[in-house]
PDB file of C-alpha atoms in Angstrom:
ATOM      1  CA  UNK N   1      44.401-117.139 -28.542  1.00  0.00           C
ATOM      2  CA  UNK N   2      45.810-116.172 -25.208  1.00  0.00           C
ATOM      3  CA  UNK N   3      45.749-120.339 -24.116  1.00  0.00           C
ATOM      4  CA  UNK N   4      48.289-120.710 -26.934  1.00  0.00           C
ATOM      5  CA  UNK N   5      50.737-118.325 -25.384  1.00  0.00           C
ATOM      6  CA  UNK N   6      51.380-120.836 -22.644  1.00  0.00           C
ATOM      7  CA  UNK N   7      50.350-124.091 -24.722  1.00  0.00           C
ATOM      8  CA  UNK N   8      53.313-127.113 -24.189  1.00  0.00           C
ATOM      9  CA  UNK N   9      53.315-128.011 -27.730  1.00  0.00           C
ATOM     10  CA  UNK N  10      53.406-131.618 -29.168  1.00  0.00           C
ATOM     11  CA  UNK N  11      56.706-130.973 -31.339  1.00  0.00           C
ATOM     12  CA  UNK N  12      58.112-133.471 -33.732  1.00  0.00           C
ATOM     13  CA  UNK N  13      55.311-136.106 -32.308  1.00  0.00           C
ATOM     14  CA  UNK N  14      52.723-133.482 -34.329  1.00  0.00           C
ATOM     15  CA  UNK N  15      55.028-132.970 -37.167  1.00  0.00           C
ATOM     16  CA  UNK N  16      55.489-136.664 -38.375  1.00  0.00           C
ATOM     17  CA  UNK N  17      51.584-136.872 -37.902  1.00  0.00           C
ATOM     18  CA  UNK N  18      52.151-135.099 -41.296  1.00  0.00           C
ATOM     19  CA  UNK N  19      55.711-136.296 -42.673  1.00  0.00           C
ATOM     20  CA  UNK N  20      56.551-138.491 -45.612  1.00  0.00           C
ATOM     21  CA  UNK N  21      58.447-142.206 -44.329  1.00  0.00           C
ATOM     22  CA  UNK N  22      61.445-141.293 -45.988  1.00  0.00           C
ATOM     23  CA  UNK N  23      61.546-137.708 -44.524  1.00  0.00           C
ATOM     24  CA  UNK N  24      61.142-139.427 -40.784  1.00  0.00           C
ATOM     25  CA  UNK N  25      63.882-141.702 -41.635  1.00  0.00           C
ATOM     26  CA  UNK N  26      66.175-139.257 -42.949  1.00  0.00           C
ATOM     27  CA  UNK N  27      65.650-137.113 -39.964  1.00  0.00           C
ATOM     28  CA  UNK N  28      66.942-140.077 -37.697  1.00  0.00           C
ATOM     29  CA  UNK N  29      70.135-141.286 -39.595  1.00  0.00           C
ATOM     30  CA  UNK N  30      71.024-137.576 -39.942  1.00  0.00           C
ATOM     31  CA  UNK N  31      73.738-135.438 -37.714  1.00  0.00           C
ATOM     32  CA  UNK N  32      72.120-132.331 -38.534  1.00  0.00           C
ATOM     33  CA  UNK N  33      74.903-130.201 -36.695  1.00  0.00           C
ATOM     34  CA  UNK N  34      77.802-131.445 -38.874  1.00  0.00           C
ATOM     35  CA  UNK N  35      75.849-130.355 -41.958  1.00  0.00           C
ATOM     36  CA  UNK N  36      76.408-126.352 -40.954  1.00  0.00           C
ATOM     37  CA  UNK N  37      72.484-125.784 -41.381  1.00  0.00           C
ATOM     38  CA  UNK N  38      71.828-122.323 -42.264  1.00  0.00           C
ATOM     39  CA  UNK N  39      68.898-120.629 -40.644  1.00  0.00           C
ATOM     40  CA  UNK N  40      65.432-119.168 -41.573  1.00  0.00           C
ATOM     41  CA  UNK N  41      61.965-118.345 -40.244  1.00  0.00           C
ATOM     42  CA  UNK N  42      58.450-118.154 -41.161  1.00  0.00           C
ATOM     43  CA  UNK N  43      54.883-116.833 -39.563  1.00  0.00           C
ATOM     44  CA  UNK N  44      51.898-118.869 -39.917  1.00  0.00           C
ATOM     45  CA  UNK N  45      49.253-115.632 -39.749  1.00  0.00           C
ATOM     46  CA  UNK N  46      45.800-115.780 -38.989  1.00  0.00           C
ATOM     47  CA  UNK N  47      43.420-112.774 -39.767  1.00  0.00           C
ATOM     48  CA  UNK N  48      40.108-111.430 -40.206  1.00  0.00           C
ATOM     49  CA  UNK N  49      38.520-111.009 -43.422  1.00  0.00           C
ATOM     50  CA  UNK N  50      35.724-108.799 -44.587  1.00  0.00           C
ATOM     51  CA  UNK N  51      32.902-110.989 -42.813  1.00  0.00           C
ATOM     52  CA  UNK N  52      34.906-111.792 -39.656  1.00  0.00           C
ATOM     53  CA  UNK N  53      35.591-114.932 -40.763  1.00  0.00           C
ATOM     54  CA  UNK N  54      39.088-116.464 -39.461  1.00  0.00           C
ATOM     55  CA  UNK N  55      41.748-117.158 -42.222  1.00  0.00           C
ATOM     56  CA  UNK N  56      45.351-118.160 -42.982  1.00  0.00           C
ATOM     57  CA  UNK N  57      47.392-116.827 -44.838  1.00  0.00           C
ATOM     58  CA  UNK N  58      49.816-119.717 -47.186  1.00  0.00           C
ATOM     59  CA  UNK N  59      51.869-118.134 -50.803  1.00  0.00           C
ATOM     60  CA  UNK N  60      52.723-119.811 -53.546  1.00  0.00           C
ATOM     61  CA  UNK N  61      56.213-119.884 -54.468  1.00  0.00           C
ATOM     62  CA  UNK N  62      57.308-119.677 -58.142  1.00  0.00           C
ATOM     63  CA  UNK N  63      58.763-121.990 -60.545  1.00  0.00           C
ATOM     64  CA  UNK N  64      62.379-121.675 -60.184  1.00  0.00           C
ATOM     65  CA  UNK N  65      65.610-124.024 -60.247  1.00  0.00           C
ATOM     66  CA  UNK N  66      65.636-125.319 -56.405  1.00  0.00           C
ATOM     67  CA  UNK N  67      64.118-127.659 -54.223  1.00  0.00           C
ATOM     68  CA  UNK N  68      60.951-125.429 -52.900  1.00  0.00           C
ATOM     69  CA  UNK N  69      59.936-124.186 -56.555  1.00  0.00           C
ATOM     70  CA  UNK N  70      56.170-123.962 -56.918  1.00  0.00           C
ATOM     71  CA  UNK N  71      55.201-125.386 -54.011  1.00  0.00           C
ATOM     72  CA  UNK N  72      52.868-124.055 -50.959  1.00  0.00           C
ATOM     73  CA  UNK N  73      54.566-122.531 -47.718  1.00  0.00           C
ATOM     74  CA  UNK N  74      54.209-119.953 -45.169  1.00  0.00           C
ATOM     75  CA  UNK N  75      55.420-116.449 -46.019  1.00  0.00           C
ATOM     76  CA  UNK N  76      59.002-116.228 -44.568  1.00  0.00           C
ATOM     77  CA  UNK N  77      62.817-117.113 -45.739  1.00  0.00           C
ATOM     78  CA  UNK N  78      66.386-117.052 -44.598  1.00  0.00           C
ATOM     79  CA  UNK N  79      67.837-115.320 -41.930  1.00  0.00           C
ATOM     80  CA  UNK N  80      70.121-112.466 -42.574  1.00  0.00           C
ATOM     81  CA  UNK N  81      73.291-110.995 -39.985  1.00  0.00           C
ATOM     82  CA  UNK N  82      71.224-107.903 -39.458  1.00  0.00           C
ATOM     83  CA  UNK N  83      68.124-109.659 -38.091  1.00  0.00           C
ATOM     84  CA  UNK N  84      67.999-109.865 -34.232  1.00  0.00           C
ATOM     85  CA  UNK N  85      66.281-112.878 -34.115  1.00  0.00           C
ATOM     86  CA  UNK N  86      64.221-115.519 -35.616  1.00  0.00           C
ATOM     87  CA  UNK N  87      61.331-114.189 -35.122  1.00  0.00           C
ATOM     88  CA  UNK N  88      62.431-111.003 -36.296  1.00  0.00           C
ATOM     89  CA  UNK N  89      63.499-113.119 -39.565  1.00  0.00           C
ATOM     90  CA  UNK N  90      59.900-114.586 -39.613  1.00  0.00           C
ATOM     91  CA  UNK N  91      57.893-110.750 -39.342  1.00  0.00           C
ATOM     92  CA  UNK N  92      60.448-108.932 -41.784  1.00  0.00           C
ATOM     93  CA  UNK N  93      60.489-111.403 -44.999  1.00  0.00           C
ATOM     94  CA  UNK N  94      56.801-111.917 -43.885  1.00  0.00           C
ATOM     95  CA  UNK N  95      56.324-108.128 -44.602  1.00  0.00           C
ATOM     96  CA  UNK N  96      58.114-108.564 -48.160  1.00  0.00           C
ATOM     97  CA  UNK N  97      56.745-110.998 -49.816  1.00  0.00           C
ATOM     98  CA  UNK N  98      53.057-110.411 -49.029  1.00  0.00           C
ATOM     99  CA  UNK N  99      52.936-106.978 -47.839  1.00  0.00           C
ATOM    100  CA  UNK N 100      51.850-107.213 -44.131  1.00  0.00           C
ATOM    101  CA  UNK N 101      53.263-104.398 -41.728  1.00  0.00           C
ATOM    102  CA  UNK N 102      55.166-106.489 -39.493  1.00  0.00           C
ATOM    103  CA  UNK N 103      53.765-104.105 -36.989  1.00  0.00           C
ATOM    104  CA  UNK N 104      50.543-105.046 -37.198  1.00  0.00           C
ATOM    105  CA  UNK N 105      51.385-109.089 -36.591  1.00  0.00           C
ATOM    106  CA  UNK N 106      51.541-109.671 -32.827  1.00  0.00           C
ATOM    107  CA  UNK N 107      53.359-113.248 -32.470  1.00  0.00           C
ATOM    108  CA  UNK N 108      51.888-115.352 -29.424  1.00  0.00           C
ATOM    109  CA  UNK N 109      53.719-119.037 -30.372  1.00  0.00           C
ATOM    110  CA  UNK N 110      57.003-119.909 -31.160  1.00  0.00           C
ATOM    111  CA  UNK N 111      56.651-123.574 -32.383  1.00  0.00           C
ATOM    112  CA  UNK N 112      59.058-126.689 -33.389  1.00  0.00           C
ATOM    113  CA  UNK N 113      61.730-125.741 -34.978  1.00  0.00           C
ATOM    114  CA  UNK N 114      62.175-128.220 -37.998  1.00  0.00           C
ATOM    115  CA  UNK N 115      64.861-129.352 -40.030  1.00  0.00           C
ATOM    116  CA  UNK N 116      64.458-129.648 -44.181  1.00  0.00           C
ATOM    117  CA  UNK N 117      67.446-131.802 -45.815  1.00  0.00           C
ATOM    118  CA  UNK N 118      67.001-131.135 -49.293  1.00  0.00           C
ATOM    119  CA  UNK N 119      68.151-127.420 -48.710  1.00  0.00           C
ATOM    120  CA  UNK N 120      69.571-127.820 -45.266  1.00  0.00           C
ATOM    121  CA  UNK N 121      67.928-125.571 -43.586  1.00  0.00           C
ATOM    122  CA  UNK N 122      67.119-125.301 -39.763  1.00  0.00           C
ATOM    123  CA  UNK N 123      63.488-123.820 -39.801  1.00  0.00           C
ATOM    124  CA  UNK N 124      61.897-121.993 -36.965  1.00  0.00           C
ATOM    125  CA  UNK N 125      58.031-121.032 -37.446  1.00  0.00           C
ATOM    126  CA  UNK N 126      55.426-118.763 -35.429  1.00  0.00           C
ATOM    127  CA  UNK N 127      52.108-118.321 -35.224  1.00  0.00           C
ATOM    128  CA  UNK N 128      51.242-114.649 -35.037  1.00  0.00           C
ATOM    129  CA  UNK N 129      47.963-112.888 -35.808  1.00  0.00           C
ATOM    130  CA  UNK N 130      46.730-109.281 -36.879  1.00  0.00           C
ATOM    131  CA  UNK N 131      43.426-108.005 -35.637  1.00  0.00           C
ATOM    132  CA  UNK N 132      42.349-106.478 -38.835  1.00  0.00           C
ATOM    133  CA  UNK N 133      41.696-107.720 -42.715  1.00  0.00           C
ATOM    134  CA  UNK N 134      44.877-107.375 -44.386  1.00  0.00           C
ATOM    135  CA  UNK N 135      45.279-106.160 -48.190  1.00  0.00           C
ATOM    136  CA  UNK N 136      47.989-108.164 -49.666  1.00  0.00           C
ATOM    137  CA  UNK N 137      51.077-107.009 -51.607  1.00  0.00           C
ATOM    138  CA  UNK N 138      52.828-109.861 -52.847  1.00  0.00           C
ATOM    139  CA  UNK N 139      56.456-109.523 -53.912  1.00  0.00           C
ATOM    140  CA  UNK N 140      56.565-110.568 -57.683  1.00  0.00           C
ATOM    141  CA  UNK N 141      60.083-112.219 -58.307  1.00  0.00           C
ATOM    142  CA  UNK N 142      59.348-115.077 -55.257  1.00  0.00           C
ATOM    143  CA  UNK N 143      55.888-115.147 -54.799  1.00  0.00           C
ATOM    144  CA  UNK N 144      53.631-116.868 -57.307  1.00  0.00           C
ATOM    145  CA  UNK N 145      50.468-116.506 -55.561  1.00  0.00           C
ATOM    146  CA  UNK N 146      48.828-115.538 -52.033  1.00  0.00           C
ATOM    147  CA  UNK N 147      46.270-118.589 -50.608  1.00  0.00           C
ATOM    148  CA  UNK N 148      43.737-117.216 -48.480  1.00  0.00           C
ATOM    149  CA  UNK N 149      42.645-120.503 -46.382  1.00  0.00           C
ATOM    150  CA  UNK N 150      39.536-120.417 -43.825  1.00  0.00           C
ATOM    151  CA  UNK N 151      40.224-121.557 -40.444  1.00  0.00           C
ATOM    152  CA  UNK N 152      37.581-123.787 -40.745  1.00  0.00           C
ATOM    153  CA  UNK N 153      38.701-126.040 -43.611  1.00  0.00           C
ATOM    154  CA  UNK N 154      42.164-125.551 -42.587  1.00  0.00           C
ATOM    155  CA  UNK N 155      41.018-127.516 -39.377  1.00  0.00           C
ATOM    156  CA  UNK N 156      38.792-130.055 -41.186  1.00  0.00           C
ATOM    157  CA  UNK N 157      39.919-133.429 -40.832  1.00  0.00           C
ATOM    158  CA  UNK N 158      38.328-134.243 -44.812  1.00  0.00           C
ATOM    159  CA  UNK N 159      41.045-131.692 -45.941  1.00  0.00           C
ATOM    160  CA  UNK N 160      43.829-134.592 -44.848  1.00  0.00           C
ATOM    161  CA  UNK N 161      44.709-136.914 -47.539  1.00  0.00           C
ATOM    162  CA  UNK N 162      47.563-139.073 -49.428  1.00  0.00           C
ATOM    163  CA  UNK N 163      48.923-138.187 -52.504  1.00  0.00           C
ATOM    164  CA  UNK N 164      51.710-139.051 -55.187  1.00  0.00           C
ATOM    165  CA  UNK N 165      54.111-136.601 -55.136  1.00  0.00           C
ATOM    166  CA  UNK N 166      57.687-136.522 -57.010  1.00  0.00           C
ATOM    167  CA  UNK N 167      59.849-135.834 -53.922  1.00  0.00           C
ATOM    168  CA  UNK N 168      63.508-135.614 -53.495  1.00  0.00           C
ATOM    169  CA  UNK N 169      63.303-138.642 -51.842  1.00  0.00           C
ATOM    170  CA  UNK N 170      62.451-140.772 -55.172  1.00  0.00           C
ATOM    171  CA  UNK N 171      59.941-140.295 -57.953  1.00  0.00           C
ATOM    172  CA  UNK N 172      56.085-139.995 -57.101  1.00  0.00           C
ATOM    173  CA  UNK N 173      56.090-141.500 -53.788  1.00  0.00           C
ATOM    174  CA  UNK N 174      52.726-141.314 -51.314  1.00  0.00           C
ATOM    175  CA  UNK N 175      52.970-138.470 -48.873  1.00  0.00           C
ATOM    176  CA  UNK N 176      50.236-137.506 -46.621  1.00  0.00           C
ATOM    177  CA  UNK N 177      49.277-134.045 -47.410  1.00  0.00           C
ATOM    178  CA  UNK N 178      46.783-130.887 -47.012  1.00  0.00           C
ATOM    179  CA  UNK N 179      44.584-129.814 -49.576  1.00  0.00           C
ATOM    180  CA  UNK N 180      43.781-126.447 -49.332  1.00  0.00           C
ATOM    181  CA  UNK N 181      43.123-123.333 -51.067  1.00  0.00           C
ATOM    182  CA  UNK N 182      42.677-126.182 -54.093  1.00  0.00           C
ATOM    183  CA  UNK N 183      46.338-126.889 -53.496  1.00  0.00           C
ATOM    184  CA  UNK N 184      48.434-129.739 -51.874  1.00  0.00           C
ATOM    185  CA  UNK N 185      50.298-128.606 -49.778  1.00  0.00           C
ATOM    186  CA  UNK N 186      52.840-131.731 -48.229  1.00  0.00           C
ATOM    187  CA  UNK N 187      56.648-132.177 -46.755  1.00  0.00           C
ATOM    188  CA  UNK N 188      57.921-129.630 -44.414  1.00  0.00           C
ATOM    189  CA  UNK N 189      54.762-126.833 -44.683  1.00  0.00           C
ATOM    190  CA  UNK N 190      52.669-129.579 -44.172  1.00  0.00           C
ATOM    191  CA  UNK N 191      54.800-130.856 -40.863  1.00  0.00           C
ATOM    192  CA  UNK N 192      54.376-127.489 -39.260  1.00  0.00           C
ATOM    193  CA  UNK N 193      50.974-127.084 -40.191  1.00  0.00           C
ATOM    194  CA  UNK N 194      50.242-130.323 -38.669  1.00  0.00           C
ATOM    195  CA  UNK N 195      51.685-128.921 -35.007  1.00  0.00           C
ATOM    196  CA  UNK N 196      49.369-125.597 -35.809  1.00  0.00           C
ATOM    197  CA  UNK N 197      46.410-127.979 -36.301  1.00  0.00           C
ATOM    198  CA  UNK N 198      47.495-129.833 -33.202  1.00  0.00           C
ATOM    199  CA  UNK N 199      47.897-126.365 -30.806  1.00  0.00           C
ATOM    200  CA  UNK N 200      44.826-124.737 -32.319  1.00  0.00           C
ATOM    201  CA  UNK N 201      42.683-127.742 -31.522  1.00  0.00           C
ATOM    202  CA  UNK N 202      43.721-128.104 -27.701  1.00  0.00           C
ATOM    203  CA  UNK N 203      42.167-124.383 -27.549  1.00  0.00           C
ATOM    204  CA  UNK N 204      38.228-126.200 -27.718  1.00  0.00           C
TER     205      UNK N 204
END
């Protein structure tokens, strides 16, 4: 992983690889400044598990009344006054809502920052990774689920497809998408997963 440190990443040109025509045009006609974006950020985490194998780490979020509810995303969330930074953002709400000692998560790529209308948010996501296998502690009123996702289908090209989705945009209109962990994962998780699959694969 040290390449990746100094990697010049793709940025947006990765992300749309993975984004929804309607989200690419509403990115274009948009002045996102004028909107007052809030903040937030979020770790993509890679780890060992029992057998050595690589894995990443995706949650479940639970049904609730808002635009993300019960859909697939990195651990992460919102940035408070009392963080110092993004990335400190990304490690702390990391640490609550799956348990992971943000101690133990050494972060070697700050990627594309990305912006999400439906909430109006200004994301900023890293890659960071922990030498050991983790033992999860999910936090119970957010997180529905923890997906444990093997590097190795994570990077498989079969594990790219299109599906109908009910999107903000309009009803059940084809995005492209990720399916992993048996889940479809699309929109803005799958944008920045698309420039992790990008970075990862320059490493070969």
């Amino acid at each position: 992983m040290p390449k990746l440190s100094n990697l010049t990443l793709l940025g947006q040109e990765a992300q749309f690889l993975m984004a929804p025509d309607e989200r690419i045009r509403a990115l274009k006609d948009v002045d996102i400044e004028s909107k007052n974006p809030r903040w937030a950020g979020v770790m993509a985490v890679f780890y060992p598990n029992e057998t050595g194998e690589t894995m990443l780490v995706l949650i479940l979020r639970k049904t609730y009344k808002g635009v993300h509810s019960n859909q697939v995303g990195f651990p992460g969330g919102k940035a408070e006054d009392f963080d110092a930074s993004l990335e400190e953002t990304a490690l702390r709400e990391t640490e609550e809502e799956i348990g992971v000692d943000r101690d133990t998560i050494e972060v070697i790529k700050k990627l594309t920052k990305i912006y999400i209308p439906p909430s109006n948010f200004w994301v900023q996501p890293y890659i960071g990774i922990v030498r050991s296998k983790l033992t999860f502690t999910k936090e119970e009123a957010e997180v529905e689920a923890i997906l444990e996702v093997p590097l190795t289908e994570f990077l498989d090209d079969k594990k790219v497809i299109k599906q109908r989705i009910d999107t903000s945009y309009g009803t059940m209109l084809e995005v492209p998408a990720f399916y992993l962990a048996e889940r479809v994962v699309w929109g803005a998780t799958a944008m920045m997963l698309s420039e992790v699959k990008w970075a990862l694969q320059q490493l070969d």
